[in-house]
JSON list of C-alpha atoms in Angstrom, two decimals:
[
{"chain": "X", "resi": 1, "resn": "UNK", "atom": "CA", "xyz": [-10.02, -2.36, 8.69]},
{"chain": "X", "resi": 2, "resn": "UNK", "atom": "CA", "xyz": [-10.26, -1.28, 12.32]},
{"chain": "X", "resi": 3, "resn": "UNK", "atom": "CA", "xyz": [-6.85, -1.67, 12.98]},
{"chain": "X", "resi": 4, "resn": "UNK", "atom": "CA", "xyz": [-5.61, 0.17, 9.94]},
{"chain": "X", "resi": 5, "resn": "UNK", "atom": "CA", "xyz": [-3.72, 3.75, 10.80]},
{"chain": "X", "resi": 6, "resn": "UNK", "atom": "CA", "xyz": [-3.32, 4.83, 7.33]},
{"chain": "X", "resi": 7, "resn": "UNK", "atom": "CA", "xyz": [-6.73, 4.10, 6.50]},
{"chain": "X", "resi": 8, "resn": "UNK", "atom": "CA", "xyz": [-8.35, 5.95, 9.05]},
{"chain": "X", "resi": 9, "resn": "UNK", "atom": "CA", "xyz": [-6.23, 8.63, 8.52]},
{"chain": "X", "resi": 10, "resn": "UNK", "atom": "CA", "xyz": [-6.90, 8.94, 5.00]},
{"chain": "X", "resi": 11, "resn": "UNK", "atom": "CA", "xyz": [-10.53, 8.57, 5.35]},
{"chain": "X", "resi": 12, "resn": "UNK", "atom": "CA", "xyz": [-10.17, 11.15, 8.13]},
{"chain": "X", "resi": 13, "resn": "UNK", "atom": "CA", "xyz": [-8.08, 13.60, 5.93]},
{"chain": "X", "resi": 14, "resn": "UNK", "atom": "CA", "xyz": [-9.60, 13.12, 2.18]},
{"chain": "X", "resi": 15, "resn": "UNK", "atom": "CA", "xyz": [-13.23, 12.66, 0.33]},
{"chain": "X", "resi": 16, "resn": "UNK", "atom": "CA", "xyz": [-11.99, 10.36, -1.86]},
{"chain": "X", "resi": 17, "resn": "UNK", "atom": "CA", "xyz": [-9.61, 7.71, -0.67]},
{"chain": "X", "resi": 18, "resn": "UNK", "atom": "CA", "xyz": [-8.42, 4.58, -2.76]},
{"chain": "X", "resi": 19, "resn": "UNK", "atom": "CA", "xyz": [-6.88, 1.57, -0.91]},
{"chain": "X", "resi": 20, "resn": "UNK", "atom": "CA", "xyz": [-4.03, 0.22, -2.82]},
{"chain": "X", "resi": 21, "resn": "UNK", "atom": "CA", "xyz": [-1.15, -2.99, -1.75]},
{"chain": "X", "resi": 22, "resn": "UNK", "atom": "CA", "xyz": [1.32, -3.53, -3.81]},
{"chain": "X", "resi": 23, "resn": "UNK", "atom": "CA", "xyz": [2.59, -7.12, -4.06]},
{"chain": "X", "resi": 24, "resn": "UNK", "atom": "CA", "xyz": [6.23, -6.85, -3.96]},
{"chain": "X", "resi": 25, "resn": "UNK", "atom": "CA", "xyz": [7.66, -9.62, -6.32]},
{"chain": "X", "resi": 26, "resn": "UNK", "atom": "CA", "xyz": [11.59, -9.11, -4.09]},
{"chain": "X", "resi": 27, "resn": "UNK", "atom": "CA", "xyz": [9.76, -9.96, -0.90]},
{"chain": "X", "resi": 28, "resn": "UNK", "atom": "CA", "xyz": [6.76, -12.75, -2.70]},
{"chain": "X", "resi": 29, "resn": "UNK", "atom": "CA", "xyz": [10.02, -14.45, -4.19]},
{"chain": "X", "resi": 30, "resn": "UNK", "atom": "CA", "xyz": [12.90, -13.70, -1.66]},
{"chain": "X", "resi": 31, "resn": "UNK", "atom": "CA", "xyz": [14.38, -15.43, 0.93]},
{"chain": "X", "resi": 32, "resn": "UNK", "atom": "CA", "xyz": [12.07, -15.11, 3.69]},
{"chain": "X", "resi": 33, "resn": "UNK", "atom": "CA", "xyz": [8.86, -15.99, 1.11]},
{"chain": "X", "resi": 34, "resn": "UNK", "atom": "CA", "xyz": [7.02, -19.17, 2.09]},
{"chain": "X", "resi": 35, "resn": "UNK", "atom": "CA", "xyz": [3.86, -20.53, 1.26]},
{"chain": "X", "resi": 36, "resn": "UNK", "atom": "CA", "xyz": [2.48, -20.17, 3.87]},
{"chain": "X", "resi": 37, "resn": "UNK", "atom": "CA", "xyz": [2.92, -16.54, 4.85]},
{"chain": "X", "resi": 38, "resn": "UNK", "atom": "CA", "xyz": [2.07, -15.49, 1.36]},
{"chain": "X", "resi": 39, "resn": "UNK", "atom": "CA", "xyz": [-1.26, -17.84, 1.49]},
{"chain": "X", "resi": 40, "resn": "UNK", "atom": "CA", "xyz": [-1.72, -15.72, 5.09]},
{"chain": "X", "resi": 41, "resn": "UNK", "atom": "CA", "xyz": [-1.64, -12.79, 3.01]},
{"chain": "X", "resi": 42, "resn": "UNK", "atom": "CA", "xyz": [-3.39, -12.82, 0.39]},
{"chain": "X", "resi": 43, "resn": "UNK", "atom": "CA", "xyz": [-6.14, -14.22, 2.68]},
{"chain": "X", "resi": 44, "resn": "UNK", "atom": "CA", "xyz": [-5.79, -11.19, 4.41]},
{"chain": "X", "resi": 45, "resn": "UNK", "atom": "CA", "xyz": [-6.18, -8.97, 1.20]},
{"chain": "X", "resi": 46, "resn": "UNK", "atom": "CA", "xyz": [-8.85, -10.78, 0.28]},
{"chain": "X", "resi": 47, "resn": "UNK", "atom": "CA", "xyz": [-10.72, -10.14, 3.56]},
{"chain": "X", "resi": 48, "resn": "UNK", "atom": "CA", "xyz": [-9.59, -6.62, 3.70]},
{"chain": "X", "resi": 49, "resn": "UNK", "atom": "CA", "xyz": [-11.22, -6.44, -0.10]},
{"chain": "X", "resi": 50, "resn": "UNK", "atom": "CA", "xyz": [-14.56, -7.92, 1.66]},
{"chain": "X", "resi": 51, "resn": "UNK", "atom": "CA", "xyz": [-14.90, -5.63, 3.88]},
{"chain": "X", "resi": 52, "resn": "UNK", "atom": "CA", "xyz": [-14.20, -2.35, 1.40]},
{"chain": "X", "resi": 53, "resn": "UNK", "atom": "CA", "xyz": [-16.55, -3.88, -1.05]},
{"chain": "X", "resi": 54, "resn": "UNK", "atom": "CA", "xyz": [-19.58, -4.32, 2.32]},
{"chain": "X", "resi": 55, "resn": "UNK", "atom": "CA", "xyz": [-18.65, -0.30, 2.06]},
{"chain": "X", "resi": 56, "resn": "UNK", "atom": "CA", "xyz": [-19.09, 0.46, -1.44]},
{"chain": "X", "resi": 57, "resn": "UNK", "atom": "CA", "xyz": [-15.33, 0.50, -2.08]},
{"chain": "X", "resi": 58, "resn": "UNK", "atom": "CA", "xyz": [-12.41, -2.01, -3.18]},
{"chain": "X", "resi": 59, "resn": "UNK", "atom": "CA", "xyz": [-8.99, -2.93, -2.84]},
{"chain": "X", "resi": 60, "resn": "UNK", "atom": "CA", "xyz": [-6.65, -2.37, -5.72]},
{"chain": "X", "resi": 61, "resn": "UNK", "atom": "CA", "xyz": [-3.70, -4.57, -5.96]},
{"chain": "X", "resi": 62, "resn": "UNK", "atom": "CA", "xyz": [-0.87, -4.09, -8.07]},
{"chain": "X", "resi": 63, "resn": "UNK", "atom": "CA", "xyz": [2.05, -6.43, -8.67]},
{"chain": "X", "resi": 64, "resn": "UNK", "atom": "CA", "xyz": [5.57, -5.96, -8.90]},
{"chain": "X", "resi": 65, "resn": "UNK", "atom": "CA", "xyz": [8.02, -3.40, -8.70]},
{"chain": "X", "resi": 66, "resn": "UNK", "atom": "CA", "xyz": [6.40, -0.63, -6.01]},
{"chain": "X", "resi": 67, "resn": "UNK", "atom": "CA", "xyz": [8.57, 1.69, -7.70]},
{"chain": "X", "resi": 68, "resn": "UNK", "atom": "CA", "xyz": [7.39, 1.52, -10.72]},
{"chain": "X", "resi": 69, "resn": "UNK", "atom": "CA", "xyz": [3.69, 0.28, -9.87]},
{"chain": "X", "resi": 70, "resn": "UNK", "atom": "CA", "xyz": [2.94, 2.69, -7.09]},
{"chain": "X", "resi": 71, "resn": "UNK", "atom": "CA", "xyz": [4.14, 6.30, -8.71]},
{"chain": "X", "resi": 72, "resn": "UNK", "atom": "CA", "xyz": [2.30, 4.66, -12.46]},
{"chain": "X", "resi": 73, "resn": "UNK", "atom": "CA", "xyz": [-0.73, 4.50, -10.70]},
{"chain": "X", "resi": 74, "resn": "UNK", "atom": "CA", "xyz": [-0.77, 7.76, -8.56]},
{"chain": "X", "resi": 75, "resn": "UNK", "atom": "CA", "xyz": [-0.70, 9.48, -11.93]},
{"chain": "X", "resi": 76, "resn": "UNK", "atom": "CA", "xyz": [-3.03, 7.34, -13.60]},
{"chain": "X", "resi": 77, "resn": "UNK", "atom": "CA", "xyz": [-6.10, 8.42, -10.95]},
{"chain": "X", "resi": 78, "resn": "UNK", "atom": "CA", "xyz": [-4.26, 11.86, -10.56]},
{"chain": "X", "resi": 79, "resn": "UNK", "atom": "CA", "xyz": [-3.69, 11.25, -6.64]},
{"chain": "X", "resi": 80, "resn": "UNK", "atom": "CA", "xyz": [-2.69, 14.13, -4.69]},
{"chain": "X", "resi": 81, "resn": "UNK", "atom": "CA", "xyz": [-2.24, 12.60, -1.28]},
{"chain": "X", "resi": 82, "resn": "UNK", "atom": "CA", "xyz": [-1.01, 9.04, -0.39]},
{"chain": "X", "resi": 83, "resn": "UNK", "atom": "CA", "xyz": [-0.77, 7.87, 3.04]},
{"chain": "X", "resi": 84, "resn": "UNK", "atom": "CA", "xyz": [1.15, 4.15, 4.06]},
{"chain": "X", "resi": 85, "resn": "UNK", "atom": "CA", "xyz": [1.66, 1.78, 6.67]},
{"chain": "X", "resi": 86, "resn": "UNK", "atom": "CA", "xyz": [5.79, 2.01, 7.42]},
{"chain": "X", "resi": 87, "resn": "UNK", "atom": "CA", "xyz": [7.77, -1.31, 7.82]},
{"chain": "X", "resi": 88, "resn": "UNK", "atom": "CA", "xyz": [10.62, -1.90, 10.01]},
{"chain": "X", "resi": 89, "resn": "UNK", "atom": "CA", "xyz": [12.42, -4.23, 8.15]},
{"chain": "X", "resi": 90, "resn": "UNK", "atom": "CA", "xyz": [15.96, -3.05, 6.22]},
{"chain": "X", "resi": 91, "resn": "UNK", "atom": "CA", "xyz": [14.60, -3.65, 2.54]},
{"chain": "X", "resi": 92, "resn": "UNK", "atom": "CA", "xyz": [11.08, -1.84, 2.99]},
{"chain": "X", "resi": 93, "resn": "UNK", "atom": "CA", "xyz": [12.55, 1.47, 4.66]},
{"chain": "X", "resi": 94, "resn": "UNK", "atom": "CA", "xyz": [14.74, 1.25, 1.36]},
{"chain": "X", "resi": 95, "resn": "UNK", "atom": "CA", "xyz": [11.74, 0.61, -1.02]},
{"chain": "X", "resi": 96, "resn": "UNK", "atom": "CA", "xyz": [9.73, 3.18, 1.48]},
{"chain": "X", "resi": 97, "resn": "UNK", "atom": "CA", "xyz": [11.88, 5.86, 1.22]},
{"chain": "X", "resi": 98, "resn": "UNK", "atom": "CA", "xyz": [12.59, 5.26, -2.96]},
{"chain": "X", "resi": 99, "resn": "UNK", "atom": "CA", "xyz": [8.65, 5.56, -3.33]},
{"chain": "X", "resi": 100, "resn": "UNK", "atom": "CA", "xyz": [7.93, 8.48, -1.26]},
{"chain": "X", "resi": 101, "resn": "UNK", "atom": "CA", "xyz": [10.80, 10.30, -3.55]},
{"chain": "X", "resi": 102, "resn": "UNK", "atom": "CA", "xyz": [9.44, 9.03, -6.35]},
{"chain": "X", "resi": 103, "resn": "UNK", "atom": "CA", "xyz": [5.90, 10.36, -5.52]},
{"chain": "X", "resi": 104, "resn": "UNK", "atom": "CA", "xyz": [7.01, 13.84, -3.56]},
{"chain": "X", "resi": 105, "resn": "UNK", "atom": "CA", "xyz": [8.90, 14.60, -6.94]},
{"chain": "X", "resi": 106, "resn": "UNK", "atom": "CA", "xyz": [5.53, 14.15, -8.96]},
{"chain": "X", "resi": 107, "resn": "UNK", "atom": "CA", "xyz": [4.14, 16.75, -6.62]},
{"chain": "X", "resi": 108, "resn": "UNK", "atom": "CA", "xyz": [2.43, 14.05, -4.30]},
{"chain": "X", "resi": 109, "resn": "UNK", "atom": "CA", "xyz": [2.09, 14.87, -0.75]},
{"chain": "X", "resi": 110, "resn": "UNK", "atom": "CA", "xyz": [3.29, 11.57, 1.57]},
{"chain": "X", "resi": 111, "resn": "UNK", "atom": "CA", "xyz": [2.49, 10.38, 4.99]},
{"chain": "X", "resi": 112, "resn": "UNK", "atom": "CA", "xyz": [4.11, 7.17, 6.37]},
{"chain": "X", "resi": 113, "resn": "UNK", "atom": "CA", "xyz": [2.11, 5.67, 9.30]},
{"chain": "X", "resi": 114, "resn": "UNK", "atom": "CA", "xyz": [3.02, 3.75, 12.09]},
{"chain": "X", "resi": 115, "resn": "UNK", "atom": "CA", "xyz": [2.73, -0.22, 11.66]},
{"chain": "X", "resi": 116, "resn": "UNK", "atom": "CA", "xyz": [-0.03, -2.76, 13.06]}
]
């Protein structure tokens, strides 16, 4: 979590902050998936859920679409605010920028963040 700039800047900028990763079935199932990189990350989640939970928080993960997963659950816990860590790669500035419209037309407020 120390090395997290959207984190800390939510944290910094909000009471109530709710980490969130979205397991992207194109990139779990495309062609640079392997075993193990995905293994590599969901260890990572899974640590990053370990340490939220030692602070009296969790990690939600949602599957799928981020599209569709990402703008459902904003609305679901009425989010106002949500703040990301940006990738570099072609597909994910894509999916990036399709999300943020998706969520600055529901009326939520967006802030990409610089990668690890």
């Amino acid at each position: 979590m120390h090395d997290h700039p959207a984190l800390h800047a939510a944290l910094r900028d909000h009471d109530r902050v709710v980490p969130v990763f979205c397991l992207d079935r194109h990139l779990l199932g495309g062609r640079h998936a392997s075993g193990p990189r995905t293994q590599f990350m969901l260890e990572s989640l899974a640590d990053l859920d370990a340490s939220l939970r030692d602070r009296g928080s969790r990690l939600i993960v949602r599957s799928g679409l981020p599209e569709r997963e990402l703008p459902a659950l904003a609305r679901e816990l009425e989010v106002r605010s949500v703040h990301f860590t940006a990738d570099i790669s072609p597909y994910a500035r894509k999916r990036d920028e399709r999300v943020s419209k998706l969520l600055e037309d529901a009326g939520v407020a967006v802030r990409a963040h610089a990668g690890l």
